[in-house]
PDB file of C-alpha atoms and ligand atoms in Angstrom:
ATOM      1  CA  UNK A   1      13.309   0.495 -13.104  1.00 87.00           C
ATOM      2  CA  UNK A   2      14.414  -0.028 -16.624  1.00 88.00           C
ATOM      3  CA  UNK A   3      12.831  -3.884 -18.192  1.00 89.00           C
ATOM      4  CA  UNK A   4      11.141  -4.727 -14.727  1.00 97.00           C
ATOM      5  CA  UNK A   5       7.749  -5.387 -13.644  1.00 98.00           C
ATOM      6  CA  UNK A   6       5.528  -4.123 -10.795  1.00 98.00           C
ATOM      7  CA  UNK A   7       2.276  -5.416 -10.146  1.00 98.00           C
ATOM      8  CA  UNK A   8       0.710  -2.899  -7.733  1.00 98.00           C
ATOM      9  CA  UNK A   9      -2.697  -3.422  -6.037  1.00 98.00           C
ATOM     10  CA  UNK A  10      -4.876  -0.401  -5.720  1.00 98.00           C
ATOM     11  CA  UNK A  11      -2.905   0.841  -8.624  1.00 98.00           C
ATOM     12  CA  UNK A  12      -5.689   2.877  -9.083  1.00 98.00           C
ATOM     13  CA  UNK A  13      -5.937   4.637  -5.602  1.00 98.00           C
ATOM     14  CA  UNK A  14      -4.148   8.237  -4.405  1.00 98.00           C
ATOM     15  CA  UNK A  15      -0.402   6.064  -3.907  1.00 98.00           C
ATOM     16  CA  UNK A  16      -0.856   3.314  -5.625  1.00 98.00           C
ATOM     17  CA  UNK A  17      -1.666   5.881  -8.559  1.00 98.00           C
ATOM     18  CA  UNK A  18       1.079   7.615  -8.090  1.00 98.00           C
ATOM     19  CA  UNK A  19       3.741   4.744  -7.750  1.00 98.00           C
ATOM     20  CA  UNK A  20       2.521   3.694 -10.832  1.00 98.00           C
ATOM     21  CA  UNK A  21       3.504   6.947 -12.670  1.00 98.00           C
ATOM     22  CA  UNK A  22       6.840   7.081 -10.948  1.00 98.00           C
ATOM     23  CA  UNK A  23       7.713   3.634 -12.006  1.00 98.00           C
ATOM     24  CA  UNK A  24       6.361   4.422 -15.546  1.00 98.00           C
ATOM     25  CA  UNK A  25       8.397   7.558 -15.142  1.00 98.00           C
ATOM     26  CA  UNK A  26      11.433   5.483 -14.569  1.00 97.00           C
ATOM     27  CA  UNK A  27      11.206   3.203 -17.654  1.00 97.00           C
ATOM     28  CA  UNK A  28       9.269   0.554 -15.932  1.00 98.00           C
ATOM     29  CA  UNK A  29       6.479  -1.293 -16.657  1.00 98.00           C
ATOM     30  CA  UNK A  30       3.603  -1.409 -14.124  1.00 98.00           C
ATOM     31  CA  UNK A  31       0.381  -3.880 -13.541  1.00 98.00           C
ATOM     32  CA  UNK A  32      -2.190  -1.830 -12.362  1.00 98.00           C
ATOM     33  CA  UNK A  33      -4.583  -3.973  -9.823  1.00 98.00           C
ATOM     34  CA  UNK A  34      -7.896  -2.313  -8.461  1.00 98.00           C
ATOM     35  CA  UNK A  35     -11.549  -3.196  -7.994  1.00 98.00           C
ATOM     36  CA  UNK A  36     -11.952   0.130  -9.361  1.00 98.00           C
ATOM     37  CA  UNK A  37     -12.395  -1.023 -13.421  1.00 98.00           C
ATOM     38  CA  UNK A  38     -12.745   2.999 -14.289  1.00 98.00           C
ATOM     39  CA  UNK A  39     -10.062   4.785 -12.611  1.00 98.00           C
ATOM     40  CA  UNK A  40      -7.393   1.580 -13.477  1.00 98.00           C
ATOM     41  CA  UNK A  41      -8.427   1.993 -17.168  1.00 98.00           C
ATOM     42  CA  UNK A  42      -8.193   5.790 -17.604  1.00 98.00           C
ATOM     43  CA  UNK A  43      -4.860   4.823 -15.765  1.00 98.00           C
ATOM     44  CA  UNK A  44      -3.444   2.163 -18.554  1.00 98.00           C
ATOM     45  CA  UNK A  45      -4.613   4.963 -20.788  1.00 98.00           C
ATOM     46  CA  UNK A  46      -2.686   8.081 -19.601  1.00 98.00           C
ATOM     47  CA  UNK A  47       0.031   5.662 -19.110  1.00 98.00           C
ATOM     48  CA  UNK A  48       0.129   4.020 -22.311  1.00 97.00           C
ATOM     49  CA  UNK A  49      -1.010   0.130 -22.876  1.00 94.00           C
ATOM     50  CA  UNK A  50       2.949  -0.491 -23.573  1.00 96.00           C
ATOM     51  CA  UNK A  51       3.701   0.632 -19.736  1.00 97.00           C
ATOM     52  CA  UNK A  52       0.809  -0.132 -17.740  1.00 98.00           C
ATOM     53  CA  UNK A  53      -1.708  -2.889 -17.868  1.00 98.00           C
ATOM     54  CA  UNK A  54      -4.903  -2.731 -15.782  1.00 98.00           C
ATOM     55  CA  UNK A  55      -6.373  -6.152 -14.443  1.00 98.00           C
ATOM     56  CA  UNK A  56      -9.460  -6.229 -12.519  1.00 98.00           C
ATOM     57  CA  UNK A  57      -8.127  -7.581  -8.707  1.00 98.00           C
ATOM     58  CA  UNK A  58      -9.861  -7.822  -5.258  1.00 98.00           C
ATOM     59  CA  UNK A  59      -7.658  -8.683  -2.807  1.00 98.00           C
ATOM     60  CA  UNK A  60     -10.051  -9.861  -0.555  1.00 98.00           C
ATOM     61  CA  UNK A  61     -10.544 -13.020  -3.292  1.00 98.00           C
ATOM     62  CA  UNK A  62      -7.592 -15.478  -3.693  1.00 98.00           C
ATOM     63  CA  UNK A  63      -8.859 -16.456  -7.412  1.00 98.00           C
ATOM     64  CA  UNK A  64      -8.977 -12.722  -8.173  1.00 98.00           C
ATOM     65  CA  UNK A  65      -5.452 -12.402  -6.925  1.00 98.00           C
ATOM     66  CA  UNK A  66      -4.013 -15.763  -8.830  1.00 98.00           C
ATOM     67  CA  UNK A  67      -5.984 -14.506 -11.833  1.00 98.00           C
ATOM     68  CA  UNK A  68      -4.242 -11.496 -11.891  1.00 98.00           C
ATOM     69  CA  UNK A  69      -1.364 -13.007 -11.436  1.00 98.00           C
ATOM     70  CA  UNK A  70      -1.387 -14.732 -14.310  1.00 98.00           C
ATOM     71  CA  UNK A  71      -2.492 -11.990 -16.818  1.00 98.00           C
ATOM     72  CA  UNK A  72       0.541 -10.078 -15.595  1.00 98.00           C
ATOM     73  CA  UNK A  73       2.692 -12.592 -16.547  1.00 98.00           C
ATOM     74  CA  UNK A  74       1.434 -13.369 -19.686  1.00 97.00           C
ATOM     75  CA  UNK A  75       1.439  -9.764 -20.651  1.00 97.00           C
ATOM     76  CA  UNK A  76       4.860  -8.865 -19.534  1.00 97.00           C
ATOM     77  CA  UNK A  77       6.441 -12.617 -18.986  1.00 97.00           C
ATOM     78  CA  UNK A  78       7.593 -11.607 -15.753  1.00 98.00           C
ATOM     79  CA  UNK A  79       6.525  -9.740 -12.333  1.00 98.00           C
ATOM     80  CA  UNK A  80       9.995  -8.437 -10.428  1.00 98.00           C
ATOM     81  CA  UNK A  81       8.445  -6.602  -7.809  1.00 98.00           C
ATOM     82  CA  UNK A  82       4.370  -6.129  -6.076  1.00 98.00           C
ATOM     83  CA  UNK A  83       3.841  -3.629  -4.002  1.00 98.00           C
ATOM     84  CA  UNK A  84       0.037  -3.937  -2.201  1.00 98.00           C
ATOM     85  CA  UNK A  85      -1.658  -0.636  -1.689  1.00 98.00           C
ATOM     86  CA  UNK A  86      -5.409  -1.447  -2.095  1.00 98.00           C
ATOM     87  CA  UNK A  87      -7.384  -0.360   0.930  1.00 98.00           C
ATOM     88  CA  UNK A  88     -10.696  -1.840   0.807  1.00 98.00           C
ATOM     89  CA  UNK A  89     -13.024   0.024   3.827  1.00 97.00           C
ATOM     90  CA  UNK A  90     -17.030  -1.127   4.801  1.00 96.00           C
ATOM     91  CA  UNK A  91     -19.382   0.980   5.260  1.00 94.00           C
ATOM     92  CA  UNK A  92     -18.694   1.612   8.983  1.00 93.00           C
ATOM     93  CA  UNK A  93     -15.520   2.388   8.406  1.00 96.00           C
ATOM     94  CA  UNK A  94     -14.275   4.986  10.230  1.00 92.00           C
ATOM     95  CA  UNK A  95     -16.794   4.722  13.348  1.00 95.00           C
ATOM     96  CA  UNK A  96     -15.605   5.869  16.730  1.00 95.00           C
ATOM     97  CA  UNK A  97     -14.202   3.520  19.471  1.00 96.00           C
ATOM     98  CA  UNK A  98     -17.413   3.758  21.384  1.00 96.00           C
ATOM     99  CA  UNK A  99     -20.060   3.103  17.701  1.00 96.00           C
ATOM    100  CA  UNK A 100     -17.969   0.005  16.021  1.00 95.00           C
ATOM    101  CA  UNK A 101     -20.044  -2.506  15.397  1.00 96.00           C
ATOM    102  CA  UNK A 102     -19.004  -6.622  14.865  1.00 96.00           C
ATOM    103  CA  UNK A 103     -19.929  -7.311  11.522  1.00 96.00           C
ATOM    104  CA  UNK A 104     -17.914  -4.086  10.580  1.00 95.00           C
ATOM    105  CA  UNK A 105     -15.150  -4.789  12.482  1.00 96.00           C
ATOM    106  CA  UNK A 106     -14.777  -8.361  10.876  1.00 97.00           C
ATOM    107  CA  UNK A 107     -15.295  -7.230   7.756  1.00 97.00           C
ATOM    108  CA  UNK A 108     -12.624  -4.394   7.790  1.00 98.00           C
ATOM    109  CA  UNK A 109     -10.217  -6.728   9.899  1.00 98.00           C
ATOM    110  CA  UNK A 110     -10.736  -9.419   6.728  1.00 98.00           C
ATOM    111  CA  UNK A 111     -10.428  -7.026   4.206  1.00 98.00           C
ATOM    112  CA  UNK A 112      -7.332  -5.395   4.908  1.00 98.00           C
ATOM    113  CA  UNK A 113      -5.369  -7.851   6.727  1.00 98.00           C
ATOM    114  CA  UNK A 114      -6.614 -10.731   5.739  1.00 98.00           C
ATOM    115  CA  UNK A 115      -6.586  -9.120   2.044  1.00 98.00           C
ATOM    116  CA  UNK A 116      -2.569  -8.573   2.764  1.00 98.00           C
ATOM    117  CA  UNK A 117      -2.284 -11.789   3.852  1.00 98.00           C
ATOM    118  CA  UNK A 118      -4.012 -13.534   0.992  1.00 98.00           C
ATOM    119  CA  UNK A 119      -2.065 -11.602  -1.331  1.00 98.00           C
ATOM    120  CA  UNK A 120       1.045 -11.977  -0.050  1.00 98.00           C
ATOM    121  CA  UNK A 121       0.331 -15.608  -0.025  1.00 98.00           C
ATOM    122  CA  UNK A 122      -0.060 -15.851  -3.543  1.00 98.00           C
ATOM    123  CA  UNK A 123       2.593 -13.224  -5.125  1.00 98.00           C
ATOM    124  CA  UNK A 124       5.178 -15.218  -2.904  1.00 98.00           C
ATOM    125  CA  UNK A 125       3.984 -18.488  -4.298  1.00 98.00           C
ATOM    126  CA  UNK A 126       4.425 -16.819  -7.904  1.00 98.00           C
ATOM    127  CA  UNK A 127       8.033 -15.262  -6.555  1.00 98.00           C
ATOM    128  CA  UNK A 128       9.146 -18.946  -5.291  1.00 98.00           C
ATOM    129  CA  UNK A 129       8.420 -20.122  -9.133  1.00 97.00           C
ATOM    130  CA  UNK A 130       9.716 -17.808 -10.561  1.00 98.00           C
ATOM    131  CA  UNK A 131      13.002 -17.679  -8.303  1.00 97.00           C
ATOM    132  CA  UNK A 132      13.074 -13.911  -6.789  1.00 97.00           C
ATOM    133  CA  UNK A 133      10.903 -11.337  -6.480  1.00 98.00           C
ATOM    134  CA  UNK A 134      10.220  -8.233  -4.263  1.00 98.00           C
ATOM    135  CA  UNK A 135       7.208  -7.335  -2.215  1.00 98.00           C
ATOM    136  CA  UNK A 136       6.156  -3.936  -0.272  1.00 98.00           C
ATOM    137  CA  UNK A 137       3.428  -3.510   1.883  1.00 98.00           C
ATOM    138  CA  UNK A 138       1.984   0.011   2.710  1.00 98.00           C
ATOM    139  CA  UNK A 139       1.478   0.584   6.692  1.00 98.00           C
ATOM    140  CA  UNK A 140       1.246   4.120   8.170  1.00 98.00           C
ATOM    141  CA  UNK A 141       2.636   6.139  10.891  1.00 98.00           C
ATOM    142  CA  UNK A 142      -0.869   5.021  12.497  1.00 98.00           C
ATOM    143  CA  UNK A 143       0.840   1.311  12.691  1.00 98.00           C
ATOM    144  CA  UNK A 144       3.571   2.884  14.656  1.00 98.00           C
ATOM    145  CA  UNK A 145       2.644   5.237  16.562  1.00 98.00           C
ATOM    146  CA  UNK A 146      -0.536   5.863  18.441  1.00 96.00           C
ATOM    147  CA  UNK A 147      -2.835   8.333  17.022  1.00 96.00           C
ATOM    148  CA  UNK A 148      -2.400  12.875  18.211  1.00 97.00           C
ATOM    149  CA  UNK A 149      -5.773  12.663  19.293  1.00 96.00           C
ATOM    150  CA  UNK A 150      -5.788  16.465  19.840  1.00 96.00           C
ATOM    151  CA  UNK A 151      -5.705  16.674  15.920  1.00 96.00           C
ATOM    152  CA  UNK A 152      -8.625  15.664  15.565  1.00 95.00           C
ATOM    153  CA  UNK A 153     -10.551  17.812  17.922  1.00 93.00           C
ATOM    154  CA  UNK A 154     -12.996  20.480  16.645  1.00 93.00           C
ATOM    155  CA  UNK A 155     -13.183  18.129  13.290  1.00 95.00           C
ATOM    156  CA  UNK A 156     -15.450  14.606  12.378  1.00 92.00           C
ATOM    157  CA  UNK A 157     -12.506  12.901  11.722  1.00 95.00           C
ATOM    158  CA  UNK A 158     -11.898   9.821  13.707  1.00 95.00           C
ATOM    159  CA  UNK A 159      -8.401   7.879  13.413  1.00 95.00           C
ATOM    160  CA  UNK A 160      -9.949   4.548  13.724  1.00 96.00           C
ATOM    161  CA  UNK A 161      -8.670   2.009  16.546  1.00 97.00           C
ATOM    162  CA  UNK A 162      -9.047  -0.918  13.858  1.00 97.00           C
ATOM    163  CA  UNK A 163      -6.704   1.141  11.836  1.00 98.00           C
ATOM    164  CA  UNK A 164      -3.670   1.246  13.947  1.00 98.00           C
ATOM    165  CA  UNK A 165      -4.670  -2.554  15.126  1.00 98.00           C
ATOM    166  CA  UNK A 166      -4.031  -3.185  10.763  1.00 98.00           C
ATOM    167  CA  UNK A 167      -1.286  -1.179  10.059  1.00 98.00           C
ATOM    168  CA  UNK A 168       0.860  -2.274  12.997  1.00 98.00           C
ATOM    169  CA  UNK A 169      -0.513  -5.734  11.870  1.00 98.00           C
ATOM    170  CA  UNK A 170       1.222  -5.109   8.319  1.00 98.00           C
ATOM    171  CA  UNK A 171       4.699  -4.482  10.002  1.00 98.00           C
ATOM    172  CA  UNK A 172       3.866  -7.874  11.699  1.00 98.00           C
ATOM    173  CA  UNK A 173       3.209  -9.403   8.555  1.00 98.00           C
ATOM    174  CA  UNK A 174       6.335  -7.812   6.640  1.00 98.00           C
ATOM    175  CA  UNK A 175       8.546  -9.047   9.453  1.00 98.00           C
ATOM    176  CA  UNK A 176       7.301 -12.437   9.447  1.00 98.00           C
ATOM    177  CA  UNK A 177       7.312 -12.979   5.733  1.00 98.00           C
ATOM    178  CA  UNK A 178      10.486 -11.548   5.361  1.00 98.00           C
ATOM    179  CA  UNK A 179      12.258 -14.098   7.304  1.00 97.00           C
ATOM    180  CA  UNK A 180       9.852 -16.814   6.414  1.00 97.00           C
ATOM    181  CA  UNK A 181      11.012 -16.333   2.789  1.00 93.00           C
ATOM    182  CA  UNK A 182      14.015 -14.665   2.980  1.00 84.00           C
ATOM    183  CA  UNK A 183      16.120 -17.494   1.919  1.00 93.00           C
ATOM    184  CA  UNK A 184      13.905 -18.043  -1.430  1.00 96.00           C
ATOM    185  CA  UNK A 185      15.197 -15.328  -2.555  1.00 97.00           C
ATOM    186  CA  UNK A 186      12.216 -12.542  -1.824  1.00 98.00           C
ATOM    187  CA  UNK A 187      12.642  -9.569  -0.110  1.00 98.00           C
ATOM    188  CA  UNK A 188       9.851  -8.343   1.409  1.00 98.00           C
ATOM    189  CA  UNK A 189       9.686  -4.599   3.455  1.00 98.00           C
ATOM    190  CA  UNK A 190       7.152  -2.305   3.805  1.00 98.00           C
ATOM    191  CA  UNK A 191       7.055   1.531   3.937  1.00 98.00           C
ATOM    192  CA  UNK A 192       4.878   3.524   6.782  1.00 98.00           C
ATOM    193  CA  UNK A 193       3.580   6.817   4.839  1.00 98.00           C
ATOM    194  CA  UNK A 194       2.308  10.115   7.099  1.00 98.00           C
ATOM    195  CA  UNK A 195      -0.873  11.533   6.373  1.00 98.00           C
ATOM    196  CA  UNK A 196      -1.426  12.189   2.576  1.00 98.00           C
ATOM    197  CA  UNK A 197      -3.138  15.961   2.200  1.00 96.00           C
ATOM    198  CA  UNK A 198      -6.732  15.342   1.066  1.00 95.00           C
ATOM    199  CA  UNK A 199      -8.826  17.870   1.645  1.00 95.00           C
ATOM    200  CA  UNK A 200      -8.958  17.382   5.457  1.00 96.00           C
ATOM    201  CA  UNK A 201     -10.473  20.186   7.548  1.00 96.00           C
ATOM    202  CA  UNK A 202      -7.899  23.000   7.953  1.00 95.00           C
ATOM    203  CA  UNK A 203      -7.717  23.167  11.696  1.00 96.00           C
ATOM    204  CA  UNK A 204      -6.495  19.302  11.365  1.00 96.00           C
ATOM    205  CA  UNK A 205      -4.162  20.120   8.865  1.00 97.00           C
ATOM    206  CA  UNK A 206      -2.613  23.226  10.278  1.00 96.00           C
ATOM    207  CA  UNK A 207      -2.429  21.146  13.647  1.00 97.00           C
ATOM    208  CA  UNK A 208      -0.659  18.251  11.643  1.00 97.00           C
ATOM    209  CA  UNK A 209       1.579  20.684  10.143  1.00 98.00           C
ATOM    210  CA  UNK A 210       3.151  22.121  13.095  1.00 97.00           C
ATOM    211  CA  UNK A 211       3.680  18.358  14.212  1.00 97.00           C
ATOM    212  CA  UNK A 212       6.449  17.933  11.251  1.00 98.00           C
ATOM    213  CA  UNK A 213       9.542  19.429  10.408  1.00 98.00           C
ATOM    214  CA  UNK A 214       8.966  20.901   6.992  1.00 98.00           C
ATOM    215  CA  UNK A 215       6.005  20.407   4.472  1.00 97.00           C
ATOM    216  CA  UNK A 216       3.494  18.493   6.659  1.00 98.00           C
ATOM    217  CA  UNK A 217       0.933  17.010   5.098  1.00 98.00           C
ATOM    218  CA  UNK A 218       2.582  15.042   2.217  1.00 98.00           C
ATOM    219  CA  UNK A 219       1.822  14.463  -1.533  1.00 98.00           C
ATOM    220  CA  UNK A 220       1.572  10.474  -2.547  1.00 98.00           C
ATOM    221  CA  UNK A 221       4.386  11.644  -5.088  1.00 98.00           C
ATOM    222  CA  UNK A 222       6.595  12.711  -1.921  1.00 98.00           C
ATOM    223  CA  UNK A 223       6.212   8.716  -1.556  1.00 98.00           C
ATOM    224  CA  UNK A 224       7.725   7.257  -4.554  1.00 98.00           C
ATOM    225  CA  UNK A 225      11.145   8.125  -4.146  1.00 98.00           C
ATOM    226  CA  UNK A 226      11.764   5.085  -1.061  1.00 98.00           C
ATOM    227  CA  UNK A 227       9.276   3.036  -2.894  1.00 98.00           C
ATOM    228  CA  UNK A 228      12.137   3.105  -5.929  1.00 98.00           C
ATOM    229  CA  UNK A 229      14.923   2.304  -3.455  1.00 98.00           C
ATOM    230  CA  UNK A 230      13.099  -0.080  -1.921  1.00 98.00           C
ATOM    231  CA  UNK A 231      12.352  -2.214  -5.538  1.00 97.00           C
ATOM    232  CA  UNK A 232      15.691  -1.348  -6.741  1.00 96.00           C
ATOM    233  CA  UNK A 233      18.626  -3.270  -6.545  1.00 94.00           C
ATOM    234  CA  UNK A 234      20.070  -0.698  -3.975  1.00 96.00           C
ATOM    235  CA  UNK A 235      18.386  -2.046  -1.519  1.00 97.00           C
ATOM    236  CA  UNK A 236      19.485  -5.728  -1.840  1.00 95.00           C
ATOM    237  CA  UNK A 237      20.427  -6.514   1.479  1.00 96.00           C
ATOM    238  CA  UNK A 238      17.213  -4.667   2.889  1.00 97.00           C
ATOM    239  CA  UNK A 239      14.962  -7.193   4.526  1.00 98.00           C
ATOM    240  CA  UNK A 240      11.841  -6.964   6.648  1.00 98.00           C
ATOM    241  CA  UNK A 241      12.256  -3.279   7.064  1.00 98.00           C
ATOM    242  CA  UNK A 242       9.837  -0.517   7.710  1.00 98.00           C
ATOM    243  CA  UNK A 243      10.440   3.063   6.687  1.00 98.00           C
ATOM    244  CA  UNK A 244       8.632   6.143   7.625  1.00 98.00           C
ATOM    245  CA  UNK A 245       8.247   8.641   5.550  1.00 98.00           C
ATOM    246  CA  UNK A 246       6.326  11.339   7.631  1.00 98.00           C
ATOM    247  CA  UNK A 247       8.747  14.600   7.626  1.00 98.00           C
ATOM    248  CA  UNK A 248       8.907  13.761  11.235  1.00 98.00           C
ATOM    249  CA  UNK A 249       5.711  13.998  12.545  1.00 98.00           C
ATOM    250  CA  UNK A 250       6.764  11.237  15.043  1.00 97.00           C
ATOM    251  CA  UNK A 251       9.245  12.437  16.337  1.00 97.00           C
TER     252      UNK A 251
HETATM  253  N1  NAD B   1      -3.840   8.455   2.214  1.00 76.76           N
HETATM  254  C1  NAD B   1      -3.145   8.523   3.347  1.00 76.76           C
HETATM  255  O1  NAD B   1      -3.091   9.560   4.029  1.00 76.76           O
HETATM  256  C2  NAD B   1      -2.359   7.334   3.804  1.00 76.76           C
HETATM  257  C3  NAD B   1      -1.414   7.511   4.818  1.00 76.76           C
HETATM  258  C4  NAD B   1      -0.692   6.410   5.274  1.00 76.76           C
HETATM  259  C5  NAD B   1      -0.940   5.159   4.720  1.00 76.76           C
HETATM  260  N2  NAD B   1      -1.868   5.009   3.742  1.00 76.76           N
HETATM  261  C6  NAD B   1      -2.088   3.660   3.207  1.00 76.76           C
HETATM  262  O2  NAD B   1      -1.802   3.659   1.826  1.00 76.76           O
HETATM  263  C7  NAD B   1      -2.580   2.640   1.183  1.00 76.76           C
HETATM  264  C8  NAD B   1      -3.297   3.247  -0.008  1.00 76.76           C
HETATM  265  O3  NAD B   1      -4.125   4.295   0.447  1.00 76.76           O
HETATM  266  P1  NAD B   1      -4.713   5.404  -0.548  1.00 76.76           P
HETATM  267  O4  NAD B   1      -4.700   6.678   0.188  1.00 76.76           O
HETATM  268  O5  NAD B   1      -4.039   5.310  -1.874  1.00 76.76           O
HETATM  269  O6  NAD B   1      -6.213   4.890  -0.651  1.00 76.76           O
HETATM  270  P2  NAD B   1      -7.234   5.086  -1.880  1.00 76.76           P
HETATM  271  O7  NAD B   1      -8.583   4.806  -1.318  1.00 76.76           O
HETATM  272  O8  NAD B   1      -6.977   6.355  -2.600  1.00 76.76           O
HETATM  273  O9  NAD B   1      -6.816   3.892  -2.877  1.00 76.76           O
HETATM  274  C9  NAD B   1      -7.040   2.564  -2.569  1.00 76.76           C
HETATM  275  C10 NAD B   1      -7.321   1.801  -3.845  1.00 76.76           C
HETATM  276  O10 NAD B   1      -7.613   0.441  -3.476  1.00 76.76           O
HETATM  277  C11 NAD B   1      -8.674  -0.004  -4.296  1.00 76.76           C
HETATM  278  N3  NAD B   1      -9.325  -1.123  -3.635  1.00 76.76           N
HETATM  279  C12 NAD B   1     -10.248  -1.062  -2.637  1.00 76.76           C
HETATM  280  N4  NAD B   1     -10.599  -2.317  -2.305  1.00 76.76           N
HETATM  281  C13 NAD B   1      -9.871  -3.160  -3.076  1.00 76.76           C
HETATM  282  C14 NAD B   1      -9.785  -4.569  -3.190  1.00 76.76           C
HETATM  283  N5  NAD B   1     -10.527  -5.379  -2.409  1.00 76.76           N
HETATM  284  N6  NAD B   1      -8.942  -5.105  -4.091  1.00 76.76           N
HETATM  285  C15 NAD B   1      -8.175  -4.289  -4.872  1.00 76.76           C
HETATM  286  N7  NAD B   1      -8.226  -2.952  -4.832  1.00 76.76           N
HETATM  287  C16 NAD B   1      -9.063  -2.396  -3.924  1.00 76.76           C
HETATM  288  C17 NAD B   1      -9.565   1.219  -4.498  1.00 76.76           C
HETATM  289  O11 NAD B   1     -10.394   1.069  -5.636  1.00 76.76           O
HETATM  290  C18 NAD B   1      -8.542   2.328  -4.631  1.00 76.76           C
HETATM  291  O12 NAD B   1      -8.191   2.537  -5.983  1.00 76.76           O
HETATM  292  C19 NAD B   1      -3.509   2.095   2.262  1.00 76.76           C
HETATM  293  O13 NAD B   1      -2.928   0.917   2.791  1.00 76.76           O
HETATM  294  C20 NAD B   1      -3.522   3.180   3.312  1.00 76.76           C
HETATM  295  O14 NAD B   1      -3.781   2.697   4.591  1.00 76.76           O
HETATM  296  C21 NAD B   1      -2.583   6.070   3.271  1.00 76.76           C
END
């Protein structure tokens, strides 16, 4: 990751957090976007104001996201790579199928795929300028597969139908993109993570485990290794691709 750029929003969430180290970690530089003014500046500092830069972003605002935009630039003269990680929820979120309620739905719906969209729409137009550039959205095994409803049971956890419905609407989007801008010069994938351990009730957890093939649960950390390949040049010829990383709880 040596001399490139990464503008990452939610920088300042559980993966975007730790992408951010792992690029730092790597010798690159990283542009920490978040609504979340606290948590992206005790970010910058742990990760020193030479390596990361925290800019105030909502991706659910196009002027936020152009604004940002340009302070990356004009900090680092460049931005090789975004990834887009920020997961902005409503208040409802997380309501089951039978409670969701419209002005929820629309705003969750808006949020986070219309927030992917918007972004998207603006890093690309920033990529086409500047000649290349690589983008990676963040899905979830939820976008692929459909939820182990049994998990859940015993627990007040809800995998949320408007979830799946998103993340399988963020493959779309990294499919589409891809080939509408392949030939600018953009690469654009997207990586589908498994469940990130949290603090989630233990029954769900221990039923999640046995569902995988070795640790389970994962750490955003176990993450960063295919985000690297995926903003690296060893993954040139990778287009419109989504990987799993899930230790085979799909299977
Ligand atoms: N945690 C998991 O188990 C898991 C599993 C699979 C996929 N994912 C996906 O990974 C992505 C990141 O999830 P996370 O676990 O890091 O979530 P998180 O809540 O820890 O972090 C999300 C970050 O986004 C920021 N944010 C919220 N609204 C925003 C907005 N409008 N503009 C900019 N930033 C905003 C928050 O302040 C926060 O820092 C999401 O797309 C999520 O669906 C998470």
């Amino acid at each position: 990751m040596k001399e490139t750029v990464t503008l990452i929003s939610g920088g300042a969430g559980r993966i975007g957090s730790a992408f951010c180290r792992s690029i730092v970690e790597n010798d690159g530089k990283v542009v920490i976007g978040d609504i979340s003014e606290e948590r992206g500046m005790a970010l910058q500092d742990e990760l020193g104001s030479k390596n990361a830069y925290f800019v105030s972003l909502d991706t659910t605002d196009s002027n936020s996201i152009v604004e940002s935009i340009k302070l990356a630039k004009s900090k680092y003269g460049k931005i090789d790579s975004a990834v887009h990680s920020a997961y902005p929820i409503s208040k409802g979120w997380g309501a089951k199928f039978e409670d969701i309620r419209p002005e929820n739905l629309k705003e969750d719906l808006f949020a986070q795929l219309g927030g992917a969209i918007l972004f998207s729409q603006q890093i690309i137009d920033f990529f086409k300028s500047q000649g290349y550039g690589s983008l990676v959205h963040i899905s979830s095994i939820q976008g692929v597969y459909s939820p182990k409803f049994e998990h859940y049971s015993g627990t007040n956890m809800v995998s949320p139908i408007e979830y799946a419905a998103i993340k399988s609407g963020i493959i779309s989007i990294t499919k589409y993109l891809s080939k509408y801008c392949g030939r600018d010069n953009i690469r654009i994938n997207s990586i589908s993570p498994g469940g990130i351990e949290d603090n989630q009730p233990r029954s769900f957890v221990s039923k999640y485990n046995e569902s995988c093939n070795t640790k389970g649960m994962l750490d955003a950390k176990d993450l960063c290794g295919t985000l690297l390949f995926l903003l690296s040049e060893d993954s040139t010829f990778i287009h419109g691709q989504n990987i799993i990383v899930d230790d085979g709880w799909g299977l």
